[in-house]
XYZ file of C-alpha atoms in Angstrom:
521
model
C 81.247 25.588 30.210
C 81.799 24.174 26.702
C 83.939 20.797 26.702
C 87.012 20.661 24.626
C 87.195 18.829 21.406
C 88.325 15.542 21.425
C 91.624 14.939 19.806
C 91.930 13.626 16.327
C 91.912 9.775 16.073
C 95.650 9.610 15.062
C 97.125 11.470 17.831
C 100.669 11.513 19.392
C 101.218 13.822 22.816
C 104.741 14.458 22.550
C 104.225 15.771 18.590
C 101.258 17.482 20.156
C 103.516 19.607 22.666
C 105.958 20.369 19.803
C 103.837 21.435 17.818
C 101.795 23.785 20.215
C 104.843 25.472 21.227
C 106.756 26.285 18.068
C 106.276 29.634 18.571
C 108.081 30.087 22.046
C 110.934 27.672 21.085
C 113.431 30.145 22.938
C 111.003 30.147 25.960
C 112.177 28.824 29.208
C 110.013 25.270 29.546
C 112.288 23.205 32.143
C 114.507 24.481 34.959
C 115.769 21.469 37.401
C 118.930 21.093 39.654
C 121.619 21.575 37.358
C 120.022 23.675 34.276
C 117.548 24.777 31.764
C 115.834 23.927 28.477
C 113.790 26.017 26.190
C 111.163 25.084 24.493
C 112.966 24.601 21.430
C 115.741 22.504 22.796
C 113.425 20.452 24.368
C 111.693 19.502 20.917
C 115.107 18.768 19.966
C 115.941 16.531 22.781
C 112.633 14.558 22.699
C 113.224 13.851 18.421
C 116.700 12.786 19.697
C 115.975 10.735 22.572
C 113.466 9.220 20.092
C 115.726 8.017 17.067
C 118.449 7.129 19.938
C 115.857 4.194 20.989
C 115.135 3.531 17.667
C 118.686 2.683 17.256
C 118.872 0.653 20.193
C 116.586 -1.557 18.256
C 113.357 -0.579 20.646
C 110.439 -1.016 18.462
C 106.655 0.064 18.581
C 104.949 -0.291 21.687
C 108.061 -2.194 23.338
C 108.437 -1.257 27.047
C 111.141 0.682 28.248
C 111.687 0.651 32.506
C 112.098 4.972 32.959
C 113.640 4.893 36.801
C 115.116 9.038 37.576
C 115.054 11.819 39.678
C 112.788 14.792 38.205
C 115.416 16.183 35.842
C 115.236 17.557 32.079
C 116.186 13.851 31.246
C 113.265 12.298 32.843
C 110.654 14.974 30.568
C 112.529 14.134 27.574
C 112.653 10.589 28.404
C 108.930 9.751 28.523
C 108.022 12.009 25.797
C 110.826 11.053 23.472
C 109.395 7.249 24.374
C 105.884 8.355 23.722
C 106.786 10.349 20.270
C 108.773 7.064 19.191
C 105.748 4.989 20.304
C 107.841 3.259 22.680
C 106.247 2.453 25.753
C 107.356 4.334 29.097
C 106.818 2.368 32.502
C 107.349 5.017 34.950
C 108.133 3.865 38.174
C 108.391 5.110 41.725
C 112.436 6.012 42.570
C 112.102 4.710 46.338
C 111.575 1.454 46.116
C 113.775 -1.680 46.870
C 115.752 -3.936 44.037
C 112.862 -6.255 44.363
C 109.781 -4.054 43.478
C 111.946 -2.997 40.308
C 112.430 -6.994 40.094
C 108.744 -7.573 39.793
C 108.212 -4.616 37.579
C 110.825 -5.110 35.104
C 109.197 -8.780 34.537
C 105.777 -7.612 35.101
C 106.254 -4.635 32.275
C 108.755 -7.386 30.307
C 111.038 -3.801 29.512
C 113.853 -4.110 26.822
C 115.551 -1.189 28.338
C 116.007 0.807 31.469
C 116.231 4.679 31.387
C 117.795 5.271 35.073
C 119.620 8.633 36.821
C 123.096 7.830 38.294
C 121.826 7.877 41.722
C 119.662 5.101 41.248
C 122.321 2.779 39.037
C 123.274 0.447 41.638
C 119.568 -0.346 43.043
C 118.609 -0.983 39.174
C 121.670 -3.144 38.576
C 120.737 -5.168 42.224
C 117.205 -5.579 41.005
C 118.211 -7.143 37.031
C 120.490 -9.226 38.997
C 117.532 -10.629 40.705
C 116.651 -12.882 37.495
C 115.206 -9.978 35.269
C 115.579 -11.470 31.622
C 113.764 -8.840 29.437
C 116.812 -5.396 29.978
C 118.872 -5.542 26.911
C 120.319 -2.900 27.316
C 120.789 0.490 30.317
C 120.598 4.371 29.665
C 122.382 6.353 32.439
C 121.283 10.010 32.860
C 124.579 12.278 34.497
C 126.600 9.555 34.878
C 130.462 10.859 34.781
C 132.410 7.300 34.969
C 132.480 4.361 32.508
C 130.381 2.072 31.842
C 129.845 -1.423 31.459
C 129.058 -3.193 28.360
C 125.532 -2.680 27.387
C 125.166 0.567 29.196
C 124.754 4.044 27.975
C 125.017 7.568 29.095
C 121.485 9.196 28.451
C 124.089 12.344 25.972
C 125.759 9.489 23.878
C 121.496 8.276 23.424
C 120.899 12.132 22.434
C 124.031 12.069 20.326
C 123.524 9.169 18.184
C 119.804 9.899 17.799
C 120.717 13.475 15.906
C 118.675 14.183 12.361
C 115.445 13.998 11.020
C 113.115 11.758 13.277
C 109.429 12.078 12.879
C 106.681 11.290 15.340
C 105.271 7.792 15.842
C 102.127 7.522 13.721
C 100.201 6.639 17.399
C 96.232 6.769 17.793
C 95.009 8.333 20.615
C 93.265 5.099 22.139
C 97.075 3.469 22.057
C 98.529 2.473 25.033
C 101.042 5.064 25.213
C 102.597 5.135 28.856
C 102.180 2.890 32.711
C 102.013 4.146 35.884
C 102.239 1.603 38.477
C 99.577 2.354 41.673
C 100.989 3.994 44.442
C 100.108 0.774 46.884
C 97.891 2.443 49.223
C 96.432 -1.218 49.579
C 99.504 -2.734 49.365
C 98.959 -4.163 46.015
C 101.118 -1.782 43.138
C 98.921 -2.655 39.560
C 100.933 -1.707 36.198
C 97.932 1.042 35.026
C 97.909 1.246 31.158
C 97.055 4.810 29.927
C 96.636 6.141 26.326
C 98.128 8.801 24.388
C 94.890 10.782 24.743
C 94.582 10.681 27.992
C 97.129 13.267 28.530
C 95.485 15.725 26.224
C 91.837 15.084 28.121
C 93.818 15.707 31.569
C 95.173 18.616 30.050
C 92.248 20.313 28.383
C 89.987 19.631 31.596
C 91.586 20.055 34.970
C 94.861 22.649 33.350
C 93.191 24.598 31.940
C 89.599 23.796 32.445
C 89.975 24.440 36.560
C 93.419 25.570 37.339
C 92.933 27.856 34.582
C 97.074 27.627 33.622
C 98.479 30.055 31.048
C 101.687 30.697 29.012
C 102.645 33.571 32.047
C 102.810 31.013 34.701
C 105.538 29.214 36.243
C 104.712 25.723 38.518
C 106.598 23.427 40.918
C 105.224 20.449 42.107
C 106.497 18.842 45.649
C 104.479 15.335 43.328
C 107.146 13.275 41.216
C 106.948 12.927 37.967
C 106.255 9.096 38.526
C 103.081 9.978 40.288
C 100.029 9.949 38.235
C 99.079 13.755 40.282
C 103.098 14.677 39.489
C 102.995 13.562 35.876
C 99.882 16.129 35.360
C 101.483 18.566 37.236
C 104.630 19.176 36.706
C 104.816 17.831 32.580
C 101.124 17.483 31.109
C 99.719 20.275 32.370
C 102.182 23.716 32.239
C 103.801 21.829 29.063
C 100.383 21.958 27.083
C 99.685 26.091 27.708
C 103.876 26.914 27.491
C 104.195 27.377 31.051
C 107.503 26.883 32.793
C 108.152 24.199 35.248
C 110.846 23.896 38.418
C 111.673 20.178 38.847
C 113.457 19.022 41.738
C 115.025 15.669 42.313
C 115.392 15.437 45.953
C 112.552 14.545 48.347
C 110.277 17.635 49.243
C 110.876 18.433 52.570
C 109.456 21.763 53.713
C 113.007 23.482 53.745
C 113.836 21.847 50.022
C 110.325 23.438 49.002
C 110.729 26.647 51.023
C 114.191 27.197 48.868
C 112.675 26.719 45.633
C 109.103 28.494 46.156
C 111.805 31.747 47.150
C 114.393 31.198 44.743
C 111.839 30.548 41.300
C 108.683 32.461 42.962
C 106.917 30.061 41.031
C 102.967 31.402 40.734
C 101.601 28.054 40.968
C 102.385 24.901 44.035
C 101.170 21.890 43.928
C 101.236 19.418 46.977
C 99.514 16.726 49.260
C 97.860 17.167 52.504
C 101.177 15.840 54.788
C 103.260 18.311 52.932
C 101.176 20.946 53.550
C 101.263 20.157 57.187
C 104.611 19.746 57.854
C 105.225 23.045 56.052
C 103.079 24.988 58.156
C 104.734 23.534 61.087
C 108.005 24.600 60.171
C 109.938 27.392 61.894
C 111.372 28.053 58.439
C 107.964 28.710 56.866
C 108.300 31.921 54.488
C 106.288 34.643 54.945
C 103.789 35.932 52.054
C 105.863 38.363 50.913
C 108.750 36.159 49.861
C 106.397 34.230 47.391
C 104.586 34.523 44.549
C 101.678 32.009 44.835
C 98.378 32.662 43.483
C 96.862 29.402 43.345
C 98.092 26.033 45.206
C 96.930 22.201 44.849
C 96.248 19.804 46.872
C 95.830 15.572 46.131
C 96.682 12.335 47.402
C 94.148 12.465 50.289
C 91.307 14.883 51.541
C 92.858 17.586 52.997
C 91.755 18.827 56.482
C 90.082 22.038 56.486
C 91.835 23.470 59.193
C 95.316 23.200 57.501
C 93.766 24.852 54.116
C 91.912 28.340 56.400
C 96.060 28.225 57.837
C 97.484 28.064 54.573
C 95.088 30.944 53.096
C 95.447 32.595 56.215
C 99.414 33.143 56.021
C 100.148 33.021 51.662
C 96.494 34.544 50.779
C 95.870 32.002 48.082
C 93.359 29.470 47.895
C 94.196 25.353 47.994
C 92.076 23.719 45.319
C 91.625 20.126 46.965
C 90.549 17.569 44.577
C 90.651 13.799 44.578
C 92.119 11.830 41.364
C 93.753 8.468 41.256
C 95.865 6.525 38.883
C 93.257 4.970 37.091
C 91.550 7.836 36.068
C 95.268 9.827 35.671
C 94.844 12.845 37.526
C 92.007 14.848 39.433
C 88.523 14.393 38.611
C 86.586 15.409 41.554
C 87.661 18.990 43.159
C 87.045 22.382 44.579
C 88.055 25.500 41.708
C 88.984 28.818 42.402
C 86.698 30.783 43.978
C 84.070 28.199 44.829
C 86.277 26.268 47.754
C 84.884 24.738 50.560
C 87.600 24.157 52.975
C 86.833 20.549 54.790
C 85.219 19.158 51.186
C 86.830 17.662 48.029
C 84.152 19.988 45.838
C 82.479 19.171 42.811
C 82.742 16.901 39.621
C 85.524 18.838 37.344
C 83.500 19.260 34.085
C 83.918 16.590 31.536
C 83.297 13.980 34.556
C 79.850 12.739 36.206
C 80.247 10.821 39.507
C 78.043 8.393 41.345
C 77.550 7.167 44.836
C 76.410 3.863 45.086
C 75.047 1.552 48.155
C 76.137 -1.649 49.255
C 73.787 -3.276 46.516
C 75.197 -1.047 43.794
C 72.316 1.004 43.990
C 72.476 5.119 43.141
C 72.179 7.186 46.236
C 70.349 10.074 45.693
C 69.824 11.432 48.787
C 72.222 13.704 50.746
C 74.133 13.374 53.913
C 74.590 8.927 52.862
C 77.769 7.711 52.853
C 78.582 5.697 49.249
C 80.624 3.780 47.345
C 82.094 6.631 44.442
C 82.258 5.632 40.896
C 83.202 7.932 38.293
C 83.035 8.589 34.312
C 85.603 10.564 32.238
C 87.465 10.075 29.274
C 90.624 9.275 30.933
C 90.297 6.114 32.561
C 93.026 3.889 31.807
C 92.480 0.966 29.465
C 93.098 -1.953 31.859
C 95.677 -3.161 34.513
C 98.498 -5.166 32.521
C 98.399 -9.026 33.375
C 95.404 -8.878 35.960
C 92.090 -9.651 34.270
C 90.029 -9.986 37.468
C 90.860 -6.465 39.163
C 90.558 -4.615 35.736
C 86.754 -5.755 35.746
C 86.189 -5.054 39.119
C 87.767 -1.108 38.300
C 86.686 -0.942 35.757
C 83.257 -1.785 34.664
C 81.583 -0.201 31.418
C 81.922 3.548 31.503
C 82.057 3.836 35.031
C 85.726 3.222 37.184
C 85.479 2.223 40.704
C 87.784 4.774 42.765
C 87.553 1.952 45.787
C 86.983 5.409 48.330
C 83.748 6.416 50.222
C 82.632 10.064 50.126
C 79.133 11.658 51.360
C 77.721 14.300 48.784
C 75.641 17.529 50.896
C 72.828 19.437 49.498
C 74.778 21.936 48.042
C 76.098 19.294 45.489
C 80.061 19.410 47.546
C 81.727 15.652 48.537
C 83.149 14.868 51.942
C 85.744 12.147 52.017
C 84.985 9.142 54.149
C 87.752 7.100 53.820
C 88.977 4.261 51.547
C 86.224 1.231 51.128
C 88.649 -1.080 53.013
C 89.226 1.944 55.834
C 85.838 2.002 57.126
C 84.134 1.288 60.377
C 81.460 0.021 61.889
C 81.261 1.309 65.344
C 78.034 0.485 67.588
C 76.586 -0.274 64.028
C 76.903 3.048 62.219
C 79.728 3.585 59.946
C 82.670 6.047 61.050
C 84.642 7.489 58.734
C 88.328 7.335 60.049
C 89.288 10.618 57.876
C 86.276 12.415 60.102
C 88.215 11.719 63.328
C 91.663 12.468 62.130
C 90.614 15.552 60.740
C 89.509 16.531 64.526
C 92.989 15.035 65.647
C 94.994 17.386 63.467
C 92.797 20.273 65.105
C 94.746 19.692 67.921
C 97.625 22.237 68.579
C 100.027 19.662 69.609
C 99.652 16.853 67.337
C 101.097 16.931 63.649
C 99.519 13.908 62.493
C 96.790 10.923 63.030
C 95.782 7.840 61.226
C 93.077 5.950 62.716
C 91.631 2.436 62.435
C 89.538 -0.234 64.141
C 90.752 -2.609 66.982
C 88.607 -5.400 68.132
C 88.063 -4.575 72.334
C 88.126 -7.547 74.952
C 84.558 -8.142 74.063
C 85.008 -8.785 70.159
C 82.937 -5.183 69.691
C 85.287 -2.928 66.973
C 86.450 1.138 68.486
C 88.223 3.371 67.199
C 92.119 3.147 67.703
C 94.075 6.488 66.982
C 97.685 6.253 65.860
C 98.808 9.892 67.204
C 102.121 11.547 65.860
C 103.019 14.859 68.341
C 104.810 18.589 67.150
C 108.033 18.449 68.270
C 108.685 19.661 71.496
C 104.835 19.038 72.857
C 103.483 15.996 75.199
C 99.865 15.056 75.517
C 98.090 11.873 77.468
C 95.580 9.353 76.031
C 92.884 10.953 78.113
C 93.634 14.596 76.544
C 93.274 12.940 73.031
C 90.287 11.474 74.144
C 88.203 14.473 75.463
C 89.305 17.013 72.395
C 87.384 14.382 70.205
C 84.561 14.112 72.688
C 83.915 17.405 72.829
C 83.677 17.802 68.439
C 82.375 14.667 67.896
C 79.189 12.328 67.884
C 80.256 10.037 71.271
C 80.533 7.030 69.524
C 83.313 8.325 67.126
C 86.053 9.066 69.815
C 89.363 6.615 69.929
C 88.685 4.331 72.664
C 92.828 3.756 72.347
C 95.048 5.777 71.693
C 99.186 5.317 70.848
C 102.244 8.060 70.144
C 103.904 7.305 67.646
C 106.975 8.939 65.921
C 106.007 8.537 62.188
C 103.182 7.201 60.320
C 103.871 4.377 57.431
C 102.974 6.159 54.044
C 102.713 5.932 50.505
C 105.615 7.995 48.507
C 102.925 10.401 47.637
C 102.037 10.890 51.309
C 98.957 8.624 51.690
C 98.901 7.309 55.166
C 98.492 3.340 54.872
C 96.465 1.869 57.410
C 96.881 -1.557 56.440
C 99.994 -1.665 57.810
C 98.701 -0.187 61.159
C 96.575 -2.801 61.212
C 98.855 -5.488 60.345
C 101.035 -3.785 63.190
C 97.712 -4.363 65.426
C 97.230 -7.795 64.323
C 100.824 -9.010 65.261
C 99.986 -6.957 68.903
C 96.927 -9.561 69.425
């Protein structure tokens, strides 16, 4: 397929979504808990949002903190920062005072954009010795105020008039996401304006294949890199129309709004997915309207995608992205999925696997180290010179996971580079054996990882999560891996557990199973 053009050196995404559509301005683009925008009143709202930070004496490339539930206000938020080429830092809603401590120092923000909910945990965290907030914007806030606060419609209100777009290039840093801490180490990632339109133009449109006539939810926050694609960068650039919802996605909050919106397109990650289909409340087919779902975060299992197509009819495009590279750039497309892989290079991306020595593998079957090229890795992360060269080095961005490509061309995850075991000497991937765990009809949910045995040798432990309502013994967990898997690859321990520690986007961290395992010994 041909690639997209580039975008033209001076280049500002918010003006860029205006602009493409002008013509549907009485179109339904946002629909979240309380209400609905068009098109036209969201081009509105973002020039307004924009001169009200102007006026708050924000100036170019200034960072402003943007801490809310998905809402209207959050969409206009970012891109009425991004078309006054302000800065947005958009940060995860479910951390504690002190992560928004560190960030709010880290990012140095002049201002805080924050829903009502989340007032008091912002206000904890600036109390902390923050010195950089000048001033707060409150989105649905019905009391007063203090001094220096403001409700997010009084920002609107005083930002009314002509306001033109920030005269950004598209190599500008334009926006941070922070990383989701799936090593326990959150980095402030620093993406351009043009990275959004590459996202767009080659995983939207380019795979998904989104048009004007759909309508998407995404169980992803906005915050997320995966979310911010999905649920703003994506439907926003073709005129699509998006559900937002600000509470967390459990299956019954998702169930309500794939009946109520019968949106065409879902997006989710791997644990959703699961829990969904384990719910007694799962719809049927004929209640939705899906014709294509997604699927990031981690690889997901094969045997929840056949369930998934098996009960909706509609494929789950798997794919792998990450922060630093903004969205998905390895993946399966419509049509061409292979259930239990994470597909192909999306067009516009080349990927490598390379050895211990940074060689190239280029045989098939060999487990690697996967590196990737694309033209929306971000530019750096802020204040940490030593991990931005390890990431990212020339061209190519280190994804820090281990996949294993087949001769048809398709990558298997292995795990992350840190996740990995060496077991009798061979490497074992721990996604291989939880993907057999999940198999099981009883269990929900694994995570495995490596526990040093009496003799200082390294097996397999499995961290086992049950269905509700089911009971199973080591020895049972044991023998439904030995009979799937090489010998060497079964737990040698096994513990029930009630709940694995994750990542708000759903990745199971095993560092802190380890670190759990470590305080055991």
């Amino acid at each position: 397929m041909a690639l997209p053009s580039a975008p033209p050196a001076q280049f500002n995404f918010a003006q860029f979504l205006i602009a493409a559509n002008n013509s549907r301005k009485d179109k339904t683009a946002l629909m979240d808990d309380v209400g609905t925008l068009t098109y036209g009143g969201m081009a509105d709202q973002i020039r307004a949002c924009a001169a009200g930070l102007r006026k708050l004496g924000l100036k170019r490339e200034e960072r402003v903190l943007l801490l809310m539930h998905d809402s209207t206000d959050w969409v206009v938020s970012f891109l009425g920062a991004l078309y006054a080429g302000v800065v947005p830092v958009a940060v995860n809603t479910l951390l504690t005072p002190e992560d928004y401590a560190f960030m709010i120092n880290n990012s140095r923000a002049q201002t805080a954009l924050v829903s009502s909910a989340l007032l008091g945990t912002l206000t904890r965290a600036i109390a902390l010795g923050t010195k950089s907030i000048k001033h707060v914007v409150v989105s649905r806030h019905e009391d007063d105020l203090p001094p220096f606060h403001t409700h997010f419609k009084d920002l609107l209100a005083s930002g009314t008039g002509p306001s033109l777009p920030a005269e950004t290039h598209a190599d500008e840093p334009a926006f941070w996401l922070f990383s989701s801490g799936s090593t326990g180490h959150p980095k402030g990632t620093v993406h351009t304006q043009g990275n959004l339109y590459w996202t767009a133009q080659l995983y939207g449109k380019g795979v998904l294949g989104l048009t004007s006539k759909d309508m998407v939810f995404s169980a992803a926050k906005l915050f997320f890199a995966y979310g911010l694609g999905n649920a703003l960068t994506f439907p926003l650039s073709v005129g699509a129309s998006v559900v937002l919802m600000a509470e967390r996605p459990t299956p019954q909050a998702t169930f309500k709004r794939l009946m109520d919106y019968k949106p065409t397109v879902f997006y989710g990650a791997p644990t959703g997915y699961g829990g969904m289909l384990a719910s007694p409340d799962l719809p049927t087919k004929d209640h939705v309207a899906l014709r294509l779902c997604s699927s990031a975060g981690e690889a997901l299992p094969a045997d929840i995608g056949e369930r998934w197509t098996a009960r909706f009819g509609c494929e789950i495009i798997d794919g792998i992205g990450s922060t630093e590279m903004l969205h998905v750039f390895l993946s399966n497309a419509p049509g061409d999925v292979r259930y239990g892989t994470t597909g192909k290079a999306v067009p516009g991306y080349e990927v490598q696997l390379r050895g211990e020595q940074g060689e190239v593998i280029t045989g098939h079957n060999k487990i690697g180290d996967l590196y990737i090229k694309g033209p929306t890795a971000a530019l750096m992360y802020w204040n940490n010179r030593e991990k931005t060269r390890d990431t990212f080095q020339g061209e190519w961005t280190k994804s820090g996971d281990k996949y294993s490509r087949d001769l048809d061309g398709y990558y298997t995850y292995a795990g992350r580079n840190d996740d990995m075991l060496k077991v009798s000497g061979v490497y074992v991937s721990p996604f291989e054996v939880e993907s057999t765990l999940v198999q099981h009809p009883a269990i929900l949910e694994a995570a495995v990882i490596g526990k040093v045995d009496a003799d200082g040798l390294t097996k397999t432990k499995a961290f086992v999560v049950l269905k509700s309502g089911q009971s199973l013994t080591e020895e049972d967990v044991k023998a439904f891996v030995k009979e799937r898997l090489a010998p060497y690859k079964y737990p040698r321990f096994v513990e029930f557990i009630t709940e694995l520690p994750k990542t708000a986007t759903g990745k199971i961290q095993r560092f802190r199973l380890r670190d759990l395992e470590n305080k055991k010994a």
